[in-house]
């Protein structure tokens, strides 16, 4: 039945294009697909909570296709960044997110775009989910004028509306995120701030100071530790006396979540967001995830772990494969349809890469612009006492 509908649809599409008529024809008729399904998900470990997120998650076909496309876009974008870096087109620091896509997509599925988010330097995925485009992200990586930060931020410093970066100082985004949550509470707008950091930053003193303030002031802040098992080249067992990061808030409730399952992450984030919006104060989530690349592009990633370990995670826990298998086994999509998405994503990535290598670099006159948000133009000393540059807000 499905194959026949596909053939009919393709014939109609060809007929419509040949006649030049604007006939709206669906790529396929999906009446025989499952519009919605409910899945069992892994139970979260809880700390100082009487109950945790639900053990089942409902996924609509539209949501599944959207999650699949976004995760594939992040994956392909990061693989292209790897390629451009090795060609020395991208320079400097570059921390890739492939393997951790379910974290970014699941979190976004559990909050609103009007909520706020701040993260560390592994930020390309969140820049995309927060509204950035592949072109803008790729051009920022190559330092071009069309980049999301005008080519002046690079890999670690990307921003969009309600997204406060990409922060290069380990753990420093956590108190900044609490400040954003304080603003949300002060303004009474029922918004919250998601504040992300890695297991490598989890031992920073400023994080514990922030826990204290956030708890005292009952800030609407979701602290999220993306535990990808290695802080740079050091395993969590060698770096932390306690690897129960979800309990690290002590007096703050916590959840430990399967960070490789987009539905687990989404349901846990919804649960955490409801906790914050109800006025109960902050909550802590530990997402157990894994990065396929090394810590950064200067780290081959196989000196402190084996290739077999990486391959085992890829084969058993890959977030994209997990979602794809769920959708196919429950008749929510066809193999051909997902392949079409893959082709479209690859085309979008190639377009972004092409733009990122042909767009001009920002002119020297732009170097000092936007030092201040809303000030009259001012003179800035250049690289030597005789050069003067103007800064325009």
mmCIF file of C-alpha atoms in Angstrom:
data_model
loop_
_atom_site.group_PDB
_atom_site.id
_atom_site.type_symbol
_atom_site.label_atom_id
_atom_site.label_comp_id
_atom_site.label_asym_id
_atom_site.label_seq_id
_atom_site.Cartn_x
_atom_site.Cartn_y
_atom_site.Cartn_z
ATOM 1 C CA UNK A 1 0.000 0.000 0.000
ATOM 2 C CA UNK A 2 2.701 2.477 1.036
ATOM 3 C CA UNK A 3 4.830 1.683 -2.013
ATOM 4 C CA UNK A 4 1.857 2.236 -4.317
ATOM 5 C CA UNK A 5 1.093 5.597 -2.699
ATOM 6 C CA UNK A 6 4.728 6.602 -3.166
ATOM 7 C CA UNK A 7 4.614 5.790 -6.885
ATOM 8 C CA UNK A 8 1.332 7.679 -7.370
ATOM 9 C CA UNK A 9 2.717 10.655 -5.463
ATOM 10 C CA UNK A 10 5.925 10.749 -7.540
ATOM 11 C CA UNK A 11 3.907 10.602 -10.782
ATOM 12 C CA UNK A 12 1.706 13.465 -9.593
ATOM 13 C CA UNK A 13 4.717 15.527 -8.593
ATOM 14 C CA UNK A 14 6.328 14.973 -11.971
ATOM 15 C CA UNK A 15 3.067 15.878 -13.749
ATOM 16 C CA UNK A 16 2.654 19.049 -11.686
ATOM 17 C CA UNK A 17 6.204 20.230 -12.377
ATOM 18 C CA UNK A 18 5.949 19.456 -16.123
ATOM 19 C CA UNK A 19 2.749 21.461 -16.476
ATOM 20 C CA UNK A 20 4.194 24.310 -14.431
ATOM 21 C CA UNK A 21 1.071 24.327 -12.304
ATOM 22 C CA UNK A 22 1.170 25.184 -8.606
ATOM 23 C CA UNK A 23 -0.452 21.984 -7.442
ATOM 24 C CA UNK A 24 0.054 21.137 -3.787
ATOM 25 C CA UNK A 25 0.869 17.442 -3.691
ATOM 26 C CA UNK A 26 2.132 15.746 -0.544
ATOM 27 C CA UNK A 27 5.470 13.939 -0.923
ATOM 28 C CA UNK A 28 3.549 10.896 0.243
ATOM 29 C CA UNK A 29 0.176 10.119 1.681
ATOM 30 C CA UNK A 30 0.875 9.085 5.234
ATOM 31 C CA UNK A 31 -2.584 7.934 6.251
ATOM 32 C CA UNK A 32 -1.186 4.494 6.968
ATOM 33 C CA UNK A 33 1.540 5.782 9.316
ATOM 34 C CA UNK A 34 1.162 5.856 13.096
ATOM 35 C CA UNK A 35 0.543 9.501 14.065
ATOM 36 C CA UNK A 36 1.595 9.002 17.673
ATOM 37 C CA UNK A 37 3.128 6.329 19.900
ATOM 38 C CA UNK A 38 4.001 5.872 23.573
ATOM 39 C CA UNK A 39 7.379 4.454 24.594
ATOM 40 C CA UNK A 40 8.795 3.076 27.819
ATOM 41 C CA UNK A 41 11.814 5.115 28.902
ATOM 42 C CA UNK A 42 14.555 4.539 31.441
ATOM 43 C CA UNK A 43 13.784 5.454 35.037
ATOM 44 C CA UNK A 44 15.680 8.480 36.365
ATOM 45 C CA UNK A 45 17.623 8.257 39.617
ATOM 46 C CA UNK A 46 16.310 10.931 42.010
ATOM 47 C CA UNK A 47 17.744 12.934 44.904
ATOM 48 C CA UNK A 48 15.545 14.700 47.473
ATOM 49 C CA UNK A 49 12.450 14.093 45.344
ATOM 50 C CA UNK A 50 9.426 11.978 46.258
ATOM 51 C CA UNK A 51 8.850 11.089 42.622
ATOM 52 C CA UNK A 52 10.621 11.577 39.312
ATOM 53 C CA UNK A 53 9.664 12.043 35.665
ATOM 54 C CA UNK A 54 7.217 9.566 34.058
ATOM 55 C CA UNK A 55 8.401 6.172 32.838
ATOM 56 C CA UNK A 56 6.626 6.599 29.505
ATOM 57 C CA UNK A 57 6.878 9.277 26.831
ATOM 58 C CA UNK A 58 4.466 10.042 24.016
ATOM 59 C CA UNK A 59 5.980 11.012 20.669
ATOM 60 C CA UNK A 60 4.035 12.356 17.704
ATOM 61 C CA UNK A 61 5.176 11.649 14.192
ATOM 62 C CA UNK A 62 5.846 15.357 13.578
ATOM 63 C CA UNK A 63 7.956 15.636 16.738
ATOM 64 C CA UNK A 64 9.932 12.538 15.796
ATOM 65 C CA UNK A 65 10.734 13.849 12.332
ATOM 66 C CA UNK A 66 11.700 17.231 13.762
ATOM 67 C CA UNK A 67 13.983 15.694 16.414
ATOM 68 C CA UNK A 68 15.556 13.424 13.809
ATOM 69 C CA UNK A 69 16.260 16.315 11.431
ATOM 70 C CA UNK A 70 17.741 18.531 14.140
ATOM 71 C CA UNK A 71 19.989 15.801 15.545
ATOM 72 C CA UNK A 72 21.187 14.864 12.066
ATOM 73 C CA UNK A 73 21.892 18.530 11.319
ATOM 74 C CA UNK A 74 24.002 18.879 14.469
ATOM 75 C CA UNK A 75 25.842 15.611 13.698
ATOM 76 C CA UNK A 76 26.590 16.520 10.078
ATOM 77 C CA UNK A 77 27.552 20.077 10.967
ATOM 78 C CA UNK A 78 30.083 18.861 13.524
ATOM 79 C CA UNK A 79 31.552 16.324 11.094
ATOM 80 C CA UNK A 80 31.926 19.085 8.510
ATOM 81 C CA UNK A 81 33.600 21.300 11.131
ATOM 82 C CA UNK A 82 36.046 18.456 11.799
ATOM 83 C CA UNK A 83 36.853 18.317 8.090
ATOM 84 C CA UNK A 84 37.306 22.095 7.758
ATOM 85 C CA UNK A 85 39.515 22.178 10.842
ATOM 86 C CA UNK A 86 41.794 19.490 9.428
ATOM 87 C CA UNK A 87 42.007 21.553 6.228
ATOM 88 C CA UNK A 88 43.101 24.519 8.415
ATOM 89 C CA UNK A 89 40.095 26.549 7.309
ATOM 90 C CA UNK A 90 38.810 26.621 10.910
ATOM 91 C CA UNK A 91 41.515 27.704 13.379
ATOM 92 C CA UNK A 92 41.861 28.019 17.131
ATOM 93 C CA UNK A 93 39.674 26.274 19.694
ATOM 94 C CA UNK A 94 36.919 24.007 18.413
ATOM 95 C CA UNK A 95 34.939 21.624 20.641
ATOM 96 C CA UNK A 96 32.545 19.300 18.830
ATOM 97 C CA UNK A 97 29.191 17.985 20.084
ATOM 98 C CA UNK A 98 28.600 14.821 18.034
ATOM 99 C CA UNK A 99 27.304 12.030 20.249
ATOM 100 C CA UNK A 100 25.539 14.433 22.613
ATOM 101 C CA UNK A 101 22.741 15.555 20.256
ATOM 102 C CA UNK A 102 19.947 14.074 22.393
ATOM 103 C CA UNK A 103 20.879 16.475 25.209
ATOM 104 C CA UNK A 104 20.372 19.674 23.196
ATOM 105 C CA UNK A 105 17.282 18.474 21.313
ATOM 106 C CA UNK A 106 15.688 16.892 24.394
ATOM 107 C CA UNK A 107 16.215 19.992 26.532
ATOM 108 C CA UNK A 108 14.656 22.221 23.866
ATOM 109 C CA UNK A 109 11.708 19.815 23.674
ATOM 110 C CA UNK A 110 11.066 20.336 27.392
ATOM 111 C CA UNK A 111 11.244 24.147 27.624
ATOM 112 C CA UNK A 112 10.072 27.153 25.612
ATOM 113 C CA UNK A 113 12.097 29.329 23.239
ATOM 114 C CA UNK A 114 11.196 32.234 25.531
ATOM 115 C CA UNK A 115 13.135 30.502 28.320
ATOM 116 C CA UNK A 116 16.837 31.199 28.620
ATOM 117 C CA UNK A 117 19.890 29.011 28.125
ATOM 118 C CA UNK A 118 23.604 29.379 28.779
ATOM 119 C CA UNK A 119 26.317 26.773 28.234
ATOM 120 C CA UNK A 120 30.051 26.145 28.074
ATOM 121 C CA UNK A 121 32.234 26.105 24.964
ATOM 122 C CA UNK A 122 30.732 22.953 23.359
ATOM 123 C CA UNK A 123 28.025 25.226 22.032
ATOM 124 C CA UNK A 124 27.395 24.663 18.305
ATOM 125 C CA UNK A 125 24.370 22.396 18.880
ATOM 126 C CA UNK A 126 22.660 24.839 21.226
ATOM 127 C CA UNK A 127 23.307 27.737 18.859
ATOM 128 C CA UNK A 128 21.324 25.792 16.252
ATOM 129 C CA UNK A 129 18.454 24.750 18.552
ATOM 130 C CA UNK A 130 18.184 28.309 19.888
ATOM 131 C CA UNK A 131 17.540 29.714 16.419
ATOM 132 C CA UNK A 132 20.914 30.059 14.714
ATOM 133 C CA UNK A 133 21.326 28.787 11.147
ATOM 134 C CA UNK A 134 23.916 26.366 9.786
ATOM 135 C CA UNK A 135 25.292 29.161 7.576
ATOM 136 C CA UNK A 136 25.714 31.529 10.522
ATOM 137 C CA UNK A 137 27.388 28.885 12.693
ATOM 138 C CA UNK A 138 29.758 27.637 9.988
ATOM 139 C CA UNK A 139 30.694 31.202 9.005
ATOM 140 C CA UNK A 140 31.409 32.023 12.649
ATOM 141 C CA UNK A 141 33.713 29.016 12.870
ATOM 142 C CA UNK A 142 35.716 30.334 9.903
ATOM 143 C CA UNK A 143 35.677 33.935 11.151
ATOM 144 C CA UNK A 144 33.548 35.420 8.377
ATOM 145 C CA UNK A 145 31.359 38.516 8.305
ATOM 146 C CA UNK A 146 28.158 36.468 7.975
ATOM 147 C CA UNK A 147 28.885 34.578 11.182
ATOM 148 C CA UNK A 148 26.410 34.663 14.046
ATOM 149 C CA UNK A 149 28.790 36.921 16.023
ATOM 150 C CA UNK A 150 29.976 38.766 12.887
ATOM 151 C CA UNK A 151 33.059 36.541 12.717
ATOM 152 C CA UNK A 152 34.516 37.883 15.965
ATOM 153 C CA UNK A 153 33.468 35.151 18.392
ATOM 154 C CA UNK A 154 34.565 31.867 16.858
ATOM 155 C CA UNK A 155 33.628 28.414 18.135
ATOM 156 C CA UNK A 156 33.277 29.302 21.814
ATOM 157 C CA UNK A 157 31.337 32.579 21.593
ATOM 158 C CA UNK A 158 28.035 32.318 19.743
ATOM 159 C CA UNK A 159 24.802 33.976 20.804
ATOM 160 C CA UNK A 160 21.154 34.227 19.814
ATOM 161 C CA UNK A 161 18.059 35.655 21.472
ATOM 162 C CA UNK A 162 17.703 34.137 24.968
ATOM 163 C CA UNK A 163 20.982 32.222 24.427
ATOM 164 C CA UNK A 164 23.970 33.642 26.274
ATOM 165 C CA UNK A 165 26.766 31.600 24.725
ATOM 166 C CA UNK A 166 29.252 29.643 24.499
ATOM 167 C CA UNK A 167 31.542 30.567 27.436
ATOM 168 C CA UNK A 168 35.251 29.775 27.432
ATOM 169 C CA UNK A 169 36.068 29.989 31.158
ATOM 170 C CA UNK A 170 35.399 26.622 32.800
ATOM 171 C CA UNK A 171 32.294 26.833 34.997
ATOM 172 C CA UNK A 172 31.949 30.625 34.715
ATOM 173 C CA UNK A 173 28.608 30.388 32.890
ATOM 174 C CA UNK A 174 26.945 28.858 35.973
ATOM 175 C CA UNK A 175 26.816 32.041 38.115
ATOM 176 C CA UNK A 176 25.914 34.008 34.973
ATOM 177 C CA UNK A 177 22.969 31.659 34.400
ATOM 178 C CA UNK A 178 21.847 32.129 38.003
ATOM 179 C CA UNK A 179 21.896 35.860 37.335
ATOM 180 C CA UNK A 180 19.596 35.351 34.348
ATOM 181 C CA UNK A 181 17.301 33.229 36.552
ATOM 182 C CA UNK A 182 17.303 36.019 39.156
ATOM 183 C CA UNK A 183 16.162 38.435 36.440
ATOM 184 C CA UNK A 184 13.372 36.011 35.480
ATOM 185 C CA UNK A 185 12.185 35.874 39.093
ATOM 186 C CA UNK A 186 12.504 39.629 39.538
ATOM 187 C CA UNK A 187 10.445 40.303 36.417
ATOM 188 C CA UNK A 188 7.862 37.652 37.325
ATOM 189 C CA UNK A 189 7.585 36.431 33.734
ATOM 190 C CA UNK A 190 7.310 32.686 34.527
ATOM 191 C CA UNK A 191 10.517 32.069 32.543
ATOM 192 C CA UNK A 192 13.523 30.053 33.673
ATOM 193 C CA UNK A 193 17.199 29.635 32.845
ATOM 194 C CA UNK A 194 18.852 26.373 31.840
ATOM 195 C CA UNK A 195 22.450 26.474 32.957
ATOM 196 C CA UNK A 196 24.753 23.826 31.439
ATOM 197 C CA UNK A 197 28.252 22.692 32.390
ATOM 198 C CA UNK A 198 30.343 19.555 31.977
ATOM 199 C CA UNK A 199 31.586 16.948 34.411
ATOM 200 C CA UNK A 200 35.024 18.583 34.150
ATOM 201 C CA UNK A 201 33.601 21.848 35.505
ATOM 202 C CA UNK A 202 31.528 20.157 38.212
ATOM 203 C CA UNK A 203 34.280 20.538 40.824
ATOM 204 C CA UNK A 204 34.572 24.325 40.388
ATOM 205 C CA UNK A 205 33.992 26.281 43.579
ATOM 206 C CA UNK A 206 31.898 28.950 41.846
ATOM 207 C CA UNK A 207 29.344 26.260 40.965
ATOM 208 C CA UNK A 208 28.801 25.394 44.642
ATOM 209 C CA UNK A 209 28.557 29.090 45.542
ATOM 210 C CA UNK A 210 25.894 29.413 42.861
ATOM 211 C CA UNK A 211 23.981 26.404 44.198
ATOM 212 C CA UNK A 212 23.872 28.151 47.570
ATOM 213 C CA UNK A 213 22.558 31.473 46.264
ATOM 214 C CA UNK A 214 20.077 29.839 43.890
ATOM 215 C CA UNK A 215 18.668 27.723 46.717
ATOM 216 C CA UNK A 216 18.435 30.629 49.165
ATOM 217 C CA UNK A 217 16.673 32.826 46.630
ATOM 218 C CA UNK A 218 14.597 29.979 45.100
ATOM 219 C CA UNK A 219 15.736 30.883 41.595
ATOM 220 C CA UNK A 220 14.002 29.287 38.566
ATOM 221 C CA UNK A 221 17.224 27.655 37.385
ATOM 222 C CA UNK A 222 17.800 24.177 35.968
ATOM 223 C CA UNK A 223 21.446 23.271 36.551
ATOM 224 C CA UNK A 224 22.468 20.615 34.024
ATOM 225 C CA UNK A 225 25.706 18.649 34.164
ATOM 226 C CA UNK A 226 26.399 17.090 30.755
ATOM 227 C CA UNK A 227 28.457 14.156 32.005
ATOM 228 C CA UNK A 228 30.233 12.835 28.902
ATOM 229 C CA UNK A 229 32.557 10.708 31.073
ATOM 230 C CA UNK A 230 35.762 12.664 30.426
ATOM 231 C CA UNK A 231 36.859 16.157 31.444
ATOM 232 C CA UNK A 232 39.452 16.800 28.741
ATOM 233 C CA UNK A 233 41.495 13.578 29.001
ATOM 234 C CA UNK A 234 40.586 12.667 32.581
ATOM 235 C CA UNK A 235 37.873 10.145 33.362
ATOM 236 C CA UNK A 236 35.233 11.115 35.916
ATOM 237 C CA UNK A 237 36.457 8.388 38.285
ATOM 238 C CA UNK A 238 39.929 9.949 38.403
ATOM 239 C CA UNK A 239 38.646 13.526 38.765
ATOM 240 C CA UNK A 240 35.752 13.284 41.235
ATOM 241 C CA UNK A 241 35.543 11.642 44.656
ATOM 242 C CA UNK A 242 31.803 11.368 43.989
ATOM 243 C CA UNK A 243 30.552 10.848 40.446
ATOM 244 C CA UNK A 244 26.909 11.216 41.515
ATOM 245 C CA UNK A 245 26.744 14.672 39.976
ATOM 246 C CA UNK A 246 22.978 14.840 40.390
ATOM 247 C CA UNK A 247 23.471 14.793 44.179
ATOM 248 C CA UNK A 248 26.129 17.495 44.176
ATOM 249 C CA UNK A 249 23.598 20.225 44.903
ATOM 250 C CA UNK A 250 23.140 18.581 48.336
ATOM 251 C CA UNK A 251 20.093 20.612 49.435
ATOM 252 C CA UNK A 252 18.949 21.003 45.789
ATOM 253 C CA UNK A 253 16.803 18.173 44.318
ATOM 254 C CA UNK A 254 18.450 16.200 41.527
ATOM 255 C CA UNK A 255 17.821 13.793 38.646
ATOM 256 C CA UNK A 256 20.187 11.442 36.827
ATOM 257 C CA UNK A 257 19.000 10.959 33.254
ATOM 258 C CA UNK A 258 19.922 8.823 30.240
ATOM 259 C CA UNK A 259 21.381 11.597 28.090
ATOM 260 C CA UNK A 260 21.542 9.421 24.964
ATOM 261 C CA UNK A 261 17.742 9.124 24.730
ATOM 262 C CA UNK A 262 16.038 12.282 23.461
ATOM 263 C CA UNK A 263 12.717 11.263 25.051
ATOM 264 C CA UNK A 264 14.303 10.659 28.465
ATOM 265 C CA UNK A 265 15.939 14.078 28.326
ATOM 266 C CA UNK A 266 12.731 15.769 27.168
ATOM 267 C CA UNK A 267 10.557 14.272 29.910
ATOM 268 C CA UNK A 268 13.133 15.015 32.625
ATOM 269 C CA UNK A 269 13.455 18.606 31.392
ATOM 270 C CA UNK A 270 9.668 19.064 31.425
ATOM 271 C CA UNK A 271 9.621 17.721 34.983
ATOM 272 C CA UNK A 272 12.448 20.078 36.011
ATOM 273 C CA UNK A 273 10.809 23.070 34.300
ATOM 274 C CA UNK A 274 7.514 22.423 36.136
ATOM 275 C CA UNK A 275 9.477 22.273 39.407
ATOM 276 C CA UNK A 276 11.070 25.669 38.723
ATOM 277 C CA UNK A 277 7.910 27.379 37.481
ATOM 278 C CA UNK A 278 5.967 26.245 40.559
ATOM 279 C CA UNK A 279 8.240 28.371 42.744
ATOM 280 C CA UNK A 280 10.146 25.501 44.364
ATOM 281 C CA UNK A 281 13.525 26.915 43.360
ATOM 282 C CA UNK A 282 16.390 25.285 41.451
ATOM 283 C CA UNK A 283 16.795 21.661 40.407
ATOM 284 C CA UNK A 284 19.860 19.767 39.189
ATOM 285 C CA UNK A 285 20.015 17.305 36.299
ATOM 286 C CA UNK A 286 22.884 15.024 35.332
ATOM 287 C CA UNK A 287 22.705 13.877 31.715
ATOM 288 C CA UNK A 288 24.798 10.758 31.190
ATOM 289 C CA UNK A 289 26.055 11.191 27.648
ATOM 290 C CA UNK A 290 29.162 10.626 25.513
ATOM 291 C CA UNK A 291 31.230 12.581 23.017
ATOM 292 C CA UNK A 292 32.564 10.789 19.955
ATOM 293 C CA UNK A 293 35.354 13.285 19.236
ATOM 294 C CA UNK A 294 38.139 14.214 21.613
ATOM 295 C CA UNK A 295 37.791 17.106 24.054
ATOM 296 C CA UNK A 296 38.737 19.564 21.324
ATOM 297 C CA UNK A 297 40.174 19.279 17.827
ATOM 298 C CA UNK A 298 43.688 19.179 19.293
ATOM 299 C CA UNK A 299 42.777 15.980 21.175
ATOM 300 C CA UNK A 300 42.628 12.762 19.117
ATOM 301 C CA UNK A 301 40.475 11.292 21.897
ATOM 302 C CA UNK A 302 41.986 7.804 21.899
ATOM 303 C CA UNK A 303 44.970 8.176 24.251
ATOM 304 C CA UNK A 304 42.823 7.895 27.399
ATOM 305 C CA UNK A 305 40.056 5.630 26.004
ATOM 306 C CA UNK A 306 40.018 2.914 23.382
ATOM 307 C CA UNK A 307 38.538 3.026 19.911
ATOM 308 C CA UNK A 308 36.539 -0.054 20.928
ATOM 309 C CA UNK A 309 34.890 1.897 23.761
ATOM 310 C CA UNK A 310 33.802 4.644 21.366
ATOM 311 C CA UNK A 311 32.563 2.097 18.846
ATOM 312 C CA UNK A 312 30.563 0.249 21.487
ATOM 313 C CA UNK A 313 28.720 3.434 22.481
ATOM 314 C CA UNK A 314 28.082 4.224 18.816
ATOM 315 C CA UNK A 315 26.649 0.770 18.156
ATOM 316 C CA UNK A 316 24.524 0.449 21.304
ATOM 317 C CA UNK A 317 23.529 3.945 22.441
ATOM 318 C CA UNK A 318 23.688 6.349 19.514
ATOM 319 C CA UNK A 319 20.901 8.927 20.032
ATOM 320 C CA UNK A 320 20.038 9.255 16.338
ATOM 321 C CA UNK A 321 19.932 5.496 15.744
ATOM 322 C CA UNK A 322 17.796 5.011 18.849
ATOM 323 C CA UNK A 323 15.163 7.487 17.645
ATOM 324 C CA UNK A 324 15.292 6.160 14.073
ATOM 325 C CA UNK A 325 14.756 2.553 15.218
ATOM 326 C CA UNK A 326 11.822 3.586 17.410
ATOM 327 C CA UNK A 327 10.113 5.404 14.565
ATOM 328 C CA UNK A 328 10.668 2.650 12.009
ATOM 329 C CA UNK A 329 9.644 -0.207 14.302
ATOM 330 C CA UNK A 330 6.427 1.625 15.228
ATOM 331 C CA UNK A 331 5.546 2.557 11.638
ATOM 332 C CA UNK A 332 5.935 6.298 12.322
ATOM 333 C CA UNK A 333 8.153 6.891 9.290
ATOM 334 C CA UNK A 334 9.612 5.035 6.317
ATOM 335 C CA UNK A 335 13.258 4.365 5.533
ATOM 336 C CA UNK A 336 12.885 6.375 2.308
ATOM 337 C CA UNK A 337 11.494 9.372 4.148
ATOM 338 C CA UNK A 338 14.370 9.433 6.640
ATOM 339 C CA UNK A 339 16.829 9.086 3.764
ATOM 340 C CA UNK A 340 15.225 12.136 2.141
ATOM 341 C CA UNK A 341 15.814 14.088 5.352
ATOM 342 C CA UNK A 342 19.449 12.919 5.359
ATOM 343 C CA UNK A 343 19.909 14.179 1.797
ATOM 344 C CA UNK A 344 18.336 17.550 2.634
ATOM 345 C CA UNK A 345 20.521 17.901 5.733
ATOM 346 C CA UNK A 346 23.707 17.100 3.798
ATOM 347 C CA UNK A 347 22.735 19.714 1.202
ATOM 348 C CA UNK A 348 22.174 22.312 3.932
ATOM 349 C CA UNK A 349 25.570 21.512 5.496
ATOM 350 C CA UNK A 350 27.379 21.730 2.146
ATOM 351 C CA UNK A 351 25.677 25.060 1.496
ATOM 352 C CA UNK A 352 26.800 26.312 4.919
ATOM 353 C CA UNK A 353 30.353 25.112 4.310
ATOM 354 C CA UNK A 354 30.448 26.795 0.915
ATOM 355 C CA UNK A 355 29.210 30.058 2.453
ATOM 356 C CA UNK A 356 31.722 29.800 5.295
ATOM 357 C CA UNK A 357 34.645 29.603 2.870
ATOM 358 C CA UNK A 358 33.513 32.286 0.396
ATOM 359 C CA UNK A 359 31.957 34.940 2.636
ATOM 360 C CA UNK A 360 34.462 37.790 3.208
ATOM 361 C CA UNK A 361 36.210 38.308 6.514
ATOM 362 C CA UNK A 362 35.044 41.307 8.563
ATOM 363 C CA UNK A 363 36.922 44.524 7.688
ATOM 364 C CA UNK A 364 39.366 46.056 10.170
ATOM 365 C CA UNK A 365 36.915 48.927 10.718
ATOM 366 C CA UNK A 366 34.544 46.452 12.391
ATOM 367 C CA UNK A 367 37.127 45.234 14.880
ATOM 368 C CA UNK A 368 36.094 47.452 17.779
ATOM 369 C CA UNK A 369 32.392 47.751 17.074
ATOM 370 C CA UNK A 370 29.839 46.697 19.701
ATOM 371 C CA UNK A 371 32.138 47.113 22.694
ATOM 372 C CA UNK A 372 29.169 48.769 24.383
ATOM 373 C CA UNK A 373 25.514 48.102 23.778
ATOM 374 C CA UNK A 374 24.251 51.672 23.466
ATOM 375 C CA UNK A 375 26.988 54.306 23.626
ATOM 376 C CA UNK A 376 27.942 57.124 21.231
ATOM 377 C CA UNK A 377 30.936 56.327 18.983
ATOM 378 C CA UNK A 378 34.264 56.413 20.793
ATOM 379 C CA UNK A 379 37.899 56.189 19.778
ATOM 380 C CA UNK A 380 39.791 53.004 20.568
ATOM 381 C CA UNK A 381 43.567 52.723 20.418
ATOM 382 C CA UNK A 382 44.707 50.250 17.784
ATOM 383 C CA UNK A 383 47.665 47.892 17.723
ATOM 384 C CA UNK A 384 50.114 50.778 17.986
ATOM 385 C CA UNK A 385 49.867 54.343 19.348
ATOM 386 C CA UNK A 386 49.375 55.849 15.880
ATOM 387 C CA UNK A 387 46.353 53.859 14.767
ATOM 388 C CA UNK A 388 42.917 54.858 15.970
ATOM 389 C CA UNK A 389 39.758 52.883 15.464
ATOM 390 C CA UNK A 390 36.162 53.927 15.997
ATOM 391 C CA UNK A 391 33.772 51.822 18.060
ATOM 392 C CA UNK A 392 30.112 52.005 17.071
ATOM 393 C CA UNK A 393 27.439 50.375 19.236
#
